[in-house]
């Protein structure tokens, strides 16, 4: 009976002793909790695929009767540097280079696109506003595909203003990034008898990967 009383007393004392012991978190052990989202690193590099789309003018031919709507659709490899400051603010300059995959590619084949974006970047979602200069080269108005195709439009001096929404999810020691941009592009369009300076809607999609740089990357790399 005495042994039973001792065991009962020890059982009652264990929770009290556990509560009195100082709690140690994962952070105390120098580790990070994978269940919790972390703030973005201060300095990051991003490589992304960016696709733009602009609906341009159309051309018609009377012999035989046919019409074709032309589209300007750059597909770019985009290299960016993103800095995080004031905790949730971000600034991202970038430059993209690629090819026009739209049916105006003969008039505007290659594309160079520098951009500047700034805004909010949280642990998962981001929102920003930015400017891009979209420079097609070489640009030859009314060029054709060489197979009895219709004359294609040329877009000069393209300045795009866009709003961007993004989703960034950390994977291992990097982060996968999805982005959607909408806005307007001011351009000088030359096509047959058209000579217009106006705004056109522009939509962009991006899929990229962030690489951390600096001290935080070294700390995470050293973590087990």
Coordinates of C-alpha atoms in Angstrom, one line a residue, residues 130-209:
X130 CA 5.6 49.3 -62.2
X131 CA 6.9 50.6 -65.5
X132 CA 8.4 48.8 -68.4
X133 CA 10.0 49.9 -71.7
X134 CA 9.3 47.3 -74.3
X135 CA 11.8 47.6 -77.2
X136 CA 11.3 45.4 -80.3
X137 CA 14.3 45.1 -82.7
X138 CA 14.8 45.3 -85.6
X139 CA 11.4 46.9 -86.2
X140 CA 10.2 47.1 -89.8
X141 CA 6.6 48.3 -90.4
X142 CA 4.4 46.4 -92.8
X143 CA 6.7 43.4 -93.0
X144 CA 5.2 40.1 -94.2
X145 CA 6.0 36.5 -93.6
X146 CA 7.2 36.0 -97.2
X147 CA 4.4 33.6 -98.0
X148 CA 1.7 35.9 -99.3
X149 CA 0.9 36.9 -95.7
X150 CA -0.6 40.3 -94.8
X151 CA 1.4 43.3 -93.8
X152 CA 2.2 43.3 -90.0
X153 CA 2.1 46.3 -87.6
X154 CA 5.1 47.9 -85.9
X155 CA 4.9 49.3 -82.4
X156 CA 7.4 52.0 -81.4
X157 CA 8.3 53.6 -78.1
X158 CA 6.4 51.2 -75.9
X159 CA 5.9 52.4 -72.3
X160 CA 3.8 50.1 -70.1
X161 CA 2.3 50.9 -66.7
X162 CA 1.0 47.9 -64.9
X163 CA -0.3 46.6 -61.6
X164 CA 1.1 43.3 -60.4
X165 CA -0.3 40.6 -58.0
X166 CA 2.0 37.8 -57.1
X167 CA 2.2 34.6 -55.0
X168 CA 5.6 33.4 -53.7
X169 CA 6.0 30.1 -51.9
X170 CA 9.3 29.1 -50.3
X171 CA 10.7 25.7 -51.4
X172 CA 14.0 24.4 -49.8
X173 CA 16.4 27.4 -50.0
X174 CA 14.6 29.3 -52.8
X175 CA 11.1 30.4 -53.6
X176 CA 8.7 29.8 -56.5
X177 CA 6.9 32.9 -57.8
X178 CA 3.8 33.4 -59.9
X179 CA 2.7 36.8 -61.1
X180 CA -0.1 38.5 -63.0
X181 CA 0.1 42.0 -64.4
X182 CA -2.5 44.2 -66.0
X183 CA -2.2 47.7 -67.3
X184 CA -1.8 49.9 -70.4
X185 CA 0.9 50.3 -73.0
X186 CA 1.4 53.7 -74.7
X187 CA 2.8 53.1 -78.2
X188 CA 3.2 54.6 -81.7
X189 CA 1.6 52.1 -84.1
X190 CA 2.4 52.2 -87.8
X191 CA 0.5 49.8 -90.0
X192 CA -0.5 50.4 -93.6
X193 CA -2.5 53.7 -93.6
X194 CA -2.5 53.8 -89.7
X195 CA -0.2 56.1 -87.8
X196 CA -1.5 56.2 -84.2
X197 CA -0.2 57.2 -80.8
X198 CA -2.4 55.6 -78.2
X199 CA -2.8 53.3 -75.2
X200 CA -3.4 49.6 -75.6
X201 CA -4.3 47.1 -72.8
X202 CA -1.5 44.8 -71.9
X203 CA -1.6 41.6 -69.8
X204 CA 1.5 39.8 -68.5
X205 CA 2.1 36.5 -66.8
X206 CA 5.3 35.4 -65.0
X207 CA 6.7 32.2 -63.5
X208 CA 10.0 32.5 -61.7
X209 CA 12.4 31.3 -59.0

